[in-house]
mmCIF file of C-alpha atoms in Angstrom:
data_model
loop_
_atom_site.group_PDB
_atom_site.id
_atom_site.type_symbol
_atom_site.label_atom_id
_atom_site.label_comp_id
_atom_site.label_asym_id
_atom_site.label_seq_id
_atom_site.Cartn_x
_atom_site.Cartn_y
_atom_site.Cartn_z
ATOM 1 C CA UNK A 1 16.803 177.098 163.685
ATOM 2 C CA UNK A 2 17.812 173.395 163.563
ATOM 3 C CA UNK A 3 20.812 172.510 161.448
ATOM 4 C CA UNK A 4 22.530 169.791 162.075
ATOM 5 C CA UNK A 5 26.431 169.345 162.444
ATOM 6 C CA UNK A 6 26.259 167.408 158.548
ATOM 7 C CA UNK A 7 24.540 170.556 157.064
ATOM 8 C CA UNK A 8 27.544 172.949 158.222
ATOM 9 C CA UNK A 9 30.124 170.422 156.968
ATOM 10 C CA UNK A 10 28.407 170.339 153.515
ATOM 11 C CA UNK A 11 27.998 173.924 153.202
ATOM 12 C CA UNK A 12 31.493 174.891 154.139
ATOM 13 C CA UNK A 13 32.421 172.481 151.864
ATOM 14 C CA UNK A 14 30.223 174.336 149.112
ATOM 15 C CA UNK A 15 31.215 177.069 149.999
ATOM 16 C CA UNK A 16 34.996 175.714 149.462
ATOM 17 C CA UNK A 17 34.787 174.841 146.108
ATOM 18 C CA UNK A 18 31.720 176.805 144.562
ATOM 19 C CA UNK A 19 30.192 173.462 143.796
ATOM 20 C CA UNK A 20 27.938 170.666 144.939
ATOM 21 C CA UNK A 21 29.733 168.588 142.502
ATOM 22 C CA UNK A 22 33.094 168.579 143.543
ATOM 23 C CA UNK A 23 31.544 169.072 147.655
ATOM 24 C CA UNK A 24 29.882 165.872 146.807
ATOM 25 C CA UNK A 25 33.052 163.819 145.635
ATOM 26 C CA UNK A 26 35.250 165.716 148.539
ATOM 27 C CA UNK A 27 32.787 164.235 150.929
ATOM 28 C CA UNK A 28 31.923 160.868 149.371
ATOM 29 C CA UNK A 29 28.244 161.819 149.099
ATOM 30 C CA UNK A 30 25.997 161.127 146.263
ATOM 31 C CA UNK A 31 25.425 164.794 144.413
ATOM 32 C CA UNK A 32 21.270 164.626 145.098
ATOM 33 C CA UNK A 33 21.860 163.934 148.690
ATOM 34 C CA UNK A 34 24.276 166.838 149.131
ATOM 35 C CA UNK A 35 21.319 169.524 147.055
ATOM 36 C CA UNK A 36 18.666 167.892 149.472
ATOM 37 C CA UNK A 37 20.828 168.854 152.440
ATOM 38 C CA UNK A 38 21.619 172.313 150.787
ATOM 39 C CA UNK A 39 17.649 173.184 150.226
ATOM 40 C CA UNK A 40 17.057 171.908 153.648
ATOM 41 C CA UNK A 41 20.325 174.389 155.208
ATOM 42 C CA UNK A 42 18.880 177.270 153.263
ATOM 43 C CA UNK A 43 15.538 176.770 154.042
ATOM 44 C CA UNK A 44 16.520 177.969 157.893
ATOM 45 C CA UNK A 45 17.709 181.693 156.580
ATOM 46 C CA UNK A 46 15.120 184.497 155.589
ATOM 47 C CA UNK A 47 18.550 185.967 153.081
ATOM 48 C CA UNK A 48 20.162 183.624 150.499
ATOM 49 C CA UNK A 49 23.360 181.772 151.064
ATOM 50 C CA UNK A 50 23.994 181.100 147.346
ATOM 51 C CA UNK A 51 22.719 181.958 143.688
ATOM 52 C CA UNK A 52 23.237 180.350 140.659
ATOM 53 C CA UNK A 53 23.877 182.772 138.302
ATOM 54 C CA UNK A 54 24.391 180.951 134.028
ATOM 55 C CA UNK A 55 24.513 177.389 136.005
ATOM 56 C CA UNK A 56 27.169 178.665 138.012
ATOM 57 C CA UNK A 57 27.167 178.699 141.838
ATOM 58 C CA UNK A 58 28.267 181.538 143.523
ATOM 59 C CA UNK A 59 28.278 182.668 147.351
ATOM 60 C CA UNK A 60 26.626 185.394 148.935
ATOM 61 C CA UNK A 61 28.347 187.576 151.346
ATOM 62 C CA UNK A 62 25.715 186.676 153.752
ATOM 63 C CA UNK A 63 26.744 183.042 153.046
ATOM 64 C CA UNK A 64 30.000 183.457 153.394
ATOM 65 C CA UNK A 65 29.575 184.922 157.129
ATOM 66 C CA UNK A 66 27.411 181.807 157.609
ATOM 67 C CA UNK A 67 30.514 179.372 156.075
ATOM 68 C CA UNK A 68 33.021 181.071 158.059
ATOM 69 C CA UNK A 69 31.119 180.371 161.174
ATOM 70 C CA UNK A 70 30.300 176.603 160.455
ATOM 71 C CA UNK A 71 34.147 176.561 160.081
ATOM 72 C CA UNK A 72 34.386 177.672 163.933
ATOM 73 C CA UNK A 73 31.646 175.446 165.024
ATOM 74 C CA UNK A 74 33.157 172.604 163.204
ATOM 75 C CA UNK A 75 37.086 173.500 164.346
ATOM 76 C CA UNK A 76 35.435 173.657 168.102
ATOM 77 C CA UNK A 77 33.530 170.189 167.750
ATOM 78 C CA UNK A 78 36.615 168.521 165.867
ATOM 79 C CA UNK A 79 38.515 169.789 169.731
ATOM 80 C CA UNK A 80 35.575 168.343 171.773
ATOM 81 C CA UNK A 81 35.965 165.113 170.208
ATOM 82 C CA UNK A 82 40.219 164.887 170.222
ATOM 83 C CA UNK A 83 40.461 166.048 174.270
ATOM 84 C CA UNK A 84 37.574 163.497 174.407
ATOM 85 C CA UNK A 85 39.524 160.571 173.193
ATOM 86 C CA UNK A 86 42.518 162.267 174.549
ATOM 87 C CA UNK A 87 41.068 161.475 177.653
ATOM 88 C CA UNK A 88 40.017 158.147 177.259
ATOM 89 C CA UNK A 89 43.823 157.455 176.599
ATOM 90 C CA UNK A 90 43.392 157.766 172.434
ATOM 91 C CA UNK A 91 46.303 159.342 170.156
ATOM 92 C CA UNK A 92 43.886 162.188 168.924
ATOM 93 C CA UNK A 93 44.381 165.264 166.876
ATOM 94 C CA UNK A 94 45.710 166.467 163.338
ATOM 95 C CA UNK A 95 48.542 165.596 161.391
ATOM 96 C CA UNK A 96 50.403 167.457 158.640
ATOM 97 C CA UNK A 97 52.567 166.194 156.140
ATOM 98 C CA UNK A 98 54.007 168.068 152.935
ATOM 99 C CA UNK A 99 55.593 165.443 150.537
ATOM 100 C CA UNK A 100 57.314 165.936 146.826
ATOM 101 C CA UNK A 101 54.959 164.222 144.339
ATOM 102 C CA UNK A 102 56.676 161.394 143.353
ATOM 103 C CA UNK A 103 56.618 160.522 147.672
ATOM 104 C CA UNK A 104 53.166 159.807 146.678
ATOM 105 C CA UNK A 105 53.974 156.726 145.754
ATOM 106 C CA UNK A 106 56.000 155.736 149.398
ATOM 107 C CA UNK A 107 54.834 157.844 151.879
ATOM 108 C CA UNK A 108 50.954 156.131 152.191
ATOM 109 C CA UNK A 109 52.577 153.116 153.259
ATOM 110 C CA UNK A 110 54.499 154.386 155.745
ATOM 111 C CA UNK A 111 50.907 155.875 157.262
ATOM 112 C CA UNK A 112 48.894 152.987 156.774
ATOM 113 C CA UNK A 113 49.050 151.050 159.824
ATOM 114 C CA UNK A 114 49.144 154.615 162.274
ATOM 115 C CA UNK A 115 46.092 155.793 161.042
ATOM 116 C CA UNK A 116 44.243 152.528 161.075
ATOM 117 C CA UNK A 117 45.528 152.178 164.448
ATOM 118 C CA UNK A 118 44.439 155.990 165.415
ATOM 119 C CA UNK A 119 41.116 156.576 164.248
ATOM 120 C CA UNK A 120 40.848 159.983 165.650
ATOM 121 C CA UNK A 121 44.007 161.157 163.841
ATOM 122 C CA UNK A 122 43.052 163.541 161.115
ATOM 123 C CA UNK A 123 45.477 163.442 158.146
ATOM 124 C CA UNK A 124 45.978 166.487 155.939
ATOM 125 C CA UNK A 125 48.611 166.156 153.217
ATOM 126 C CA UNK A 126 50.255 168.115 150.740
ATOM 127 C CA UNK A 127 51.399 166.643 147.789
ATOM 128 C CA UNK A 128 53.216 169.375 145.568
ATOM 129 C CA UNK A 129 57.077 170.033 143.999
ATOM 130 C CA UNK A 130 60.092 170.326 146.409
ATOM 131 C CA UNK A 131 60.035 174.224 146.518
ATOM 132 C CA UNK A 132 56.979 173.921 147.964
ATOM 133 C CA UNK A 133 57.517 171.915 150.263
ATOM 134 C CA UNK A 134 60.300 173.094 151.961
ATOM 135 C CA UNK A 135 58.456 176.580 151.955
ATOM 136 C CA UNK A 136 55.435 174.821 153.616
ATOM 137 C CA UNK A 137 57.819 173.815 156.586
ATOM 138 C CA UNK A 138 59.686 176.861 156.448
ATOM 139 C CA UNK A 139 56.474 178.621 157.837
ATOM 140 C CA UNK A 140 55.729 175.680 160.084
ATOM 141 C CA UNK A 141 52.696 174.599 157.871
ATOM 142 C CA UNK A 142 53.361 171.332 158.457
ATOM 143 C CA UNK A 143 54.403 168.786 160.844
ATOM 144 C CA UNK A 144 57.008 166.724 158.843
ATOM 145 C CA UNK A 145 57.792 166.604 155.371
ATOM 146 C CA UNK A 146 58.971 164.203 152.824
ATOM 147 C CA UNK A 147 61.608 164.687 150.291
ATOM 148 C CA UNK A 148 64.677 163.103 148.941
ATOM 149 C CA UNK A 149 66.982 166.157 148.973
ATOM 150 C CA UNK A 150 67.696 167.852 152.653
ATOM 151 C CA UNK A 151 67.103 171.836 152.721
ATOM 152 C CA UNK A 152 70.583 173.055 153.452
ATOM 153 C CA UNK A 153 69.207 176.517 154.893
ATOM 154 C CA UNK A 154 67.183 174.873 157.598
ATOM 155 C CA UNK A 155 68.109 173.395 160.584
ATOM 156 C CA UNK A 156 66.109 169.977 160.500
ATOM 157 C CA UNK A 157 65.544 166.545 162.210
ATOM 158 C CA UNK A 158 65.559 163.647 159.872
ATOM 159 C CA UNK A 159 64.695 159.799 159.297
ATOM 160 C CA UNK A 160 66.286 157.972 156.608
ATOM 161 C CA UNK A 161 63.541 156.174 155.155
ATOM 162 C CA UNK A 162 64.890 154.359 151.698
ATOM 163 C CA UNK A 163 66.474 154.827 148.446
ATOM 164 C CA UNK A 164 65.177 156.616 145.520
ATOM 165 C CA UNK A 165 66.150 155.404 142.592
ATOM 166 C CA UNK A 166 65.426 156.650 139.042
ATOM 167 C CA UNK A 167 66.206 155.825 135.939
ATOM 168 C CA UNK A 168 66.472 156.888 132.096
ATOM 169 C CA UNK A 169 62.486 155.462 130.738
ATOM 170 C CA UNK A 170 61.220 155.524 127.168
ATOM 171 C CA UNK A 171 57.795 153.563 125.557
ATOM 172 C CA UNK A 172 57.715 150.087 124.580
ATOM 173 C CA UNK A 173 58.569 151.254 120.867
ATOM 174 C CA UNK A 174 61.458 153.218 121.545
ATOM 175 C CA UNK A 175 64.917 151.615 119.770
ATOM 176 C CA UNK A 176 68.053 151.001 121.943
ATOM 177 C CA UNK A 177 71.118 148.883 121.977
ATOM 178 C CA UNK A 178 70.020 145.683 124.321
ATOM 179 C CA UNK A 179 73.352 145.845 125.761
ATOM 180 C CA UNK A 180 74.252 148.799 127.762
ATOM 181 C CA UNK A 181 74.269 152.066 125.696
ATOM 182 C CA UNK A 182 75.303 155.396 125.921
ATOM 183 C CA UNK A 183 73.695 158.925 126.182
ATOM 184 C CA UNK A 184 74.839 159.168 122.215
ATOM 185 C CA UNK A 185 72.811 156.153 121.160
ATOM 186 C CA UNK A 186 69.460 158.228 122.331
ATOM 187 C CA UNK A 187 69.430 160.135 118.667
ATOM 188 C CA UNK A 188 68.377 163.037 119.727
ATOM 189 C CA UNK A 189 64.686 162.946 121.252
ATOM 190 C CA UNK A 190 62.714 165.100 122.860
ATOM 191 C CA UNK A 191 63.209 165.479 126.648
ATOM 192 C CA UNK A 192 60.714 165.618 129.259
ATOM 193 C CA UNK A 193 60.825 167.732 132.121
ATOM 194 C CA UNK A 194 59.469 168.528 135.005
ATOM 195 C CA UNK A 195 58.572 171.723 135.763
ATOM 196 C CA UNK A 196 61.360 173.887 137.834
ATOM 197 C CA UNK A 197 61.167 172.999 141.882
ATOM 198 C CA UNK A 198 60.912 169.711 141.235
ATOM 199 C CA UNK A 199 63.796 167.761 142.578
ATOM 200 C CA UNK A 200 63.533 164.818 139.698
ATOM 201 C CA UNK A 201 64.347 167.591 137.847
ATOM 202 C CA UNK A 202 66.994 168.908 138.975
ATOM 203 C CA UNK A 203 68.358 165.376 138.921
ATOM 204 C CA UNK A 204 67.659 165.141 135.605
ATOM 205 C CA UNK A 205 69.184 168.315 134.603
ATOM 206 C CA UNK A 206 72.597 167.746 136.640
ATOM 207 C CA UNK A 207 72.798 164.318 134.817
ATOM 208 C CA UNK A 208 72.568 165.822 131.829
ATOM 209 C CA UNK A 209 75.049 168.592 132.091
ATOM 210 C CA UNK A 210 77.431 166.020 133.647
ATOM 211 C CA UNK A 211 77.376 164.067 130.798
ATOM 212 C CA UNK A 212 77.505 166.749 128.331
ATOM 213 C CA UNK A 213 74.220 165.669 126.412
ATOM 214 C CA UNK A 214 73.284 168.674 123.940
ATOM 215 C CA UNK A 215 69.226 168.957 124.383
ATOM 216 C CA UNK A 216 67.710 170.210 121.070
ATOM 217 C CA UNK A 217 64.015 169.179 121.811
ATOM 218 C CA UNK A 218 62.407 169.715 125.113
ATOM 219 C CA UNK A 219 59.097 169.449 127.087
ATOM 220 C CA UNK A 220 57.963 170.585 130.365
ATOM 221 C CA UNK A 221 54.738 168.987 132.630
ATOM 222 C CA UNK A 222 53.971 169.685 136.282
ATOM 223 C CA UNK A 223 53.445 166.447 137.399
ATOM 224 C CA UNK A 224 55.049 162.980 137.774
ATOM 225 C CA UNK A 225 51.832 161.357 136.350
ATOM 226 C CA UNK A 226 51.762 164.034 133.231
ATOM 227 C CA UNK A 227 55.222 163.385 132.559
ATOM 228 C CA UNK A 228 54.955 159.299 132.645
ATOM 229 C CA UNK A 229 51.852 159.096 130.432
ATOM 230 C CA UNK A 230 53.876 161.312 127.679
ATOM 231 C CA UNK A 231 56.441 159.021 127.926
ATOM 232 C CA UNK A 232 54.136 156.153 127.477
ATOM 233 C CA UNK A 233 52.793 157.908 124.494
ATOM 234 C CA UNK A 234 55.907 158.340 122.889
ATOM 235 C CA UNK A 235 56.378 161.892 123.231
ATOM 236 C CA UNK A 236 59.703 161.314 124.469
ATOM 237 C CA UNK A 237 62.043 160.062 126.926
ATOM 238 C CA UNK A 238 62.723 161.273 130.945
ATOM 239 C CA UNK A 239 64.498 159.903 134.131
ATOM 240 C CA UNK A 240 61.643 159.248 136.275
ATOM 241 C CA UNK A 241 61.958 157.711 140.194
ATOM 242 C CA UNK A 242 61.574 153.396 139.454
ATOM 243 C CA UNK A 243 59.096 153.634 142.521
ATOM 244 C CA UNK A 244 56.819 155.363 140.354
ATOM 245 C CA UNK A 245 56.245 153.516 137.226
ATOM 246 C CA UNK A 246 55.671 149.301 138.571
ATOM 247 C CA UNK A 247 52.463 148.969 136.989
ATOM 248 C CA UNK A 248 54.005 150.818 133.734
ATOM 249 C CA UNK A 249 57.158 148.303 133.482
ATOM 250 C CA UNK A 250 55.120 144.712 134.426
ATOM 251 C CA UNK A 251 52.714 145.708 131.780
ATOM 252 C CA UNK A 252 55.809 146.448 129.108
ATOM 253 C CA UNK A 253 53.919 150.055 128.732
ATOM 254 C CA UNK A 254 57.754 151.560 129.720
ATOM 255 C CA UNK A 255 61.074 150.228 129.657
ATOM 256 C CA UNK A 256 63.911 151.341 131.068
ATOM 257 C CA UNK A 257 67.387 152.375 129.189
ATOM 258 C CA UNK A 258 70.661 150.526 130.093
ATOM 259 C CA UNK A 259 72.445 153.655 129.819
ATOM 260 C CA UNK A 260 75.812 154.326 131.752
ATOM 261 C CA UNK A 261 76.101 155.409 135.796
ATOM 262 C CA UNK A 262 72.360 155.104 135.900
ATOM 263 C CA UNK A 263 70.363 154.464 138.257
ATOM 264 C CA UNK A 264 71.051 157.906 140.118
ATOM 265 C CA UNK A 265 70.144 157.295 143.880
ATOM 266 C CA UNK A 266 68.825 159.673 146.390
ATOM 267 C CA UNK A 267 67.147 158.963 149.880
ATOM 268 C CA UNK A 268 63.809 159.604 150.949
ATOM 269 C CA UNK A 269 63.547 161.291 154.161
ATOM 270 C CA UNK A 270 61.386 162.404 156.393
ATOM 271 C CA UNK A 271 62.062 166.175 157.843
ATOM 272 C CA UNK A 272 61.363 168.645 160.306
ATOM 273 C CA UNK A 273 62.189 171.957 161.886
ATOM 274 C CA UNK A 274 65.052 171.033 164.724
ATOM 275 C CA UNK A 275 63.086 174.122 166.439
ATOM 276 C CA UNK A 276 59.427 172.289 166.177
ATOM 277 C CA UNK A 277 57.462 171.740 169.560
ATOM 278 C CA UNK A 278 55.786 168.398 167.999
ATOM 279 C CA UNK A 279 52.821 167.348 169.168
ATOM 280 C CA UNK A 280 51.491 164.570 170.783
ATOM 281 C CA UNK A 281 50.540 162.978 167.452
ATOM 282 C CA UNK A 282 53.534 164.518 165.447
ATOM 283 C CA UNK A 283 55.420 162.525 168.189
ATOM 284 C CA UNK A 284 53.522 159.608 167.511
ATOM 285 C CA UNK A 285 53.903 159.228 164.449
ATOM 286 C CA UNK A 286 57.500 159.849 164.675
ATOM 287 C CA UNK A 287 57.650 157.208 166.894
ATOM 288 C CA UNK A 288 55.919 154.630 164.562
ATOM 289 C CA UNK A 289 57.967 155.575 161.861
ATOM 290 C CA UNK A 290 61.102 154.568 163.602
ATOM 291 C CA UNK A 291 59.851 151.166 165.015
ATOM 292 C CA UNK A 292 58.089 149.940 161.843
ATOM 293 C CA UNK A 293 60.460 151.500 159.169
ATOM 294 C CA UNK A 294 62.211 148.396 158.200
ATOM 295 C CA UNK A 295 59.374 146.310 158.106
ATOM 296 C CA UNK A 296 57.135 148.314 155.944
ATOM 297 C CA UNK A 297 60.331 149.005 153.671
ATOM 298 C CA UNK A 298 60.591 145.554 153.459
ATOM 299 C CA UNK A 299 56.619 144.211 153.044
ATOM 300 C CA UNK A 300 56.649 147.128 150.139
ATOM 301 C CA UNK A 301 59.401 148.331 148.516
ATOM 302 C CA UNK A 302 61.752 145.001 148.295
ATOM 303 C CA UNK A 303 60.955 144.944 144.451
ATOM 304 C CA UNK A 304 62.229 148.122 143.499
ATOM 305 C CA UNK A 305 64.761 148.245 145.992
ATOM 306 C CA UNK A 306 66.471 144.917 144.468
ATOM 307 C CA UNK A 307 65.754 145.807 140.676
ATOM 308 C CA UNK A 308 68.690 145.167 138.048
ATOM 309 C CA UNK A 309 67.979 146.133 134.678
ATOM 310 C CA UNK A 310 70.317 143.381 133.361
#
């Protein structure tokens, strides 16, 4: 036999996601070259590693013995390279972070500069609701995590990173006083949720109660993106994080409402277990992240930071 470290990566990734289409945009490949490399993987084996059974591809047992083990060989090369660089006096080695979804839109920034500066730091992250996220480091799945609410249960280490601010948004259409209105003034439309863990949501909702607003129409998504283009569509109206909708308000696709004690602010920070034995690249980062804080906050975020709806 004489496969080649590429072949293993492109059938575990096959093997992943039943699919040479979607291994082919995971990996950045063109779908013909990853089917060439396929045919020329299975062409080493006397048993199949896949069938296609009504277009669909589907994974042998034999092939998933044979995925399982390019996972290994792969895991064990990915080592030989970090205590490689390691050696050579390179920050090597993986990094986890879990992040709520709307950190999606701060949290790149904030690894921009570390990874170009650490090629051989591998970056896995999460992007899912708050639950999940403080469940993810909860079971140590993760290195650090970003949200803008601290888990009271756990015992953490944090960084401050910036202010979260969000705001009441409707579509360019929607009618409202130009002077600042009231929660009354909204006539009654439909509200737009996010689904329950998220912590926009629960923002939302304590707003709401606060202020004694009667809901009589509602809608729930499960994503900061879903919810923003049903706004835009003029589904409704939500209180979505400023940081998340630029784009949306320079192009006069959203505006925002003038409404009383808004914007609510929260801080993003970034979290981890008090009991965590970081790594050398956890630490790293870390590091980075207090040293260049300020200055990414302020090449990136001044805009939203400074805003004033008046």
């Amino acid at each position: 036999m004489n496969y080649t470290l590429h072949q293993l990566e492109i059938f575990k990734k096959i093997a992943e996601t039943e699919s040479v289409t979607k291994a082919s945009e995971q990996l950045f490949l063109t779908q013909p070259a990853v089917s060439i490399q396929l045919k020329n993987f299975q062409d080493q084996f006397k048993l199949p590693l896949f069938e296609v059974v009504s277009r669909k591809l589907y994974i042998t047992e034999f092939g998933k013995e044979i995925a399982l083990a390019a996972s290994k060989i792969l895991e064990e090369v990915a080592a030989i390279n970090y205590k490689s660089a390691i050696f050579e006096g390179k920050i090597a080695g993986k990094l986890k972070i879990s992040i709520v979804s709307t950190a999606k839109y701060a949290m790149p920034y904030f690894l921009s500069n570390f990874i170009k500066q650490n090629e051989m730091v591998d970056l896995t992250m999460d992007v899912t609701n708050k639950m999940a996220v403080i469940r993810s480091l909860e079971n140590n799945d993760c290195d650090f995590a970003m949200v803008s609410t601290i888990p009271k249960k756990l015992n953490i280490e944090r960084i401050e990173l910036m202010k979260n601010k969000l705001y009441f948004v409707a579509n360019k259409n929607f009618k409202f006083p130009e002077k600042q209105g009231t929660l009354k003034d909204l006539n009654k439309p439909l509200f737009i949720f996010r689904e329950p863990g998220s912590a926009t949501r629960l923002a939302m909702e304590r707003y709401l109660v606060k202020n004694k607003v009667e809901i009589h129409k509602k809608m729930e998504l499960t994503s900061n993106e879903a919810v923003k283009q049903a706004v835009i569509a003029g589904l409704g109206i939500s209180i979505m994080p400023i940081i998340g909708i630029k784009n949306e308000l320079q192009n006069g696709d959203l505006q925002i409402l003038n409404i009383h004690n808004l914007p609510l602010e929260t801080n993003w920070n970034l979290i981890w277990l008090k009991t965590k034995n970081l790594s050398t690249v956890a630490k790293a980062f870390k590091s980075h992240i207090e040293n260049n804080k300020k200055e990414t906050i302020k090449n990136n975020f001044s805009w939203f930071l400074n805003h004033e709806i008046y």
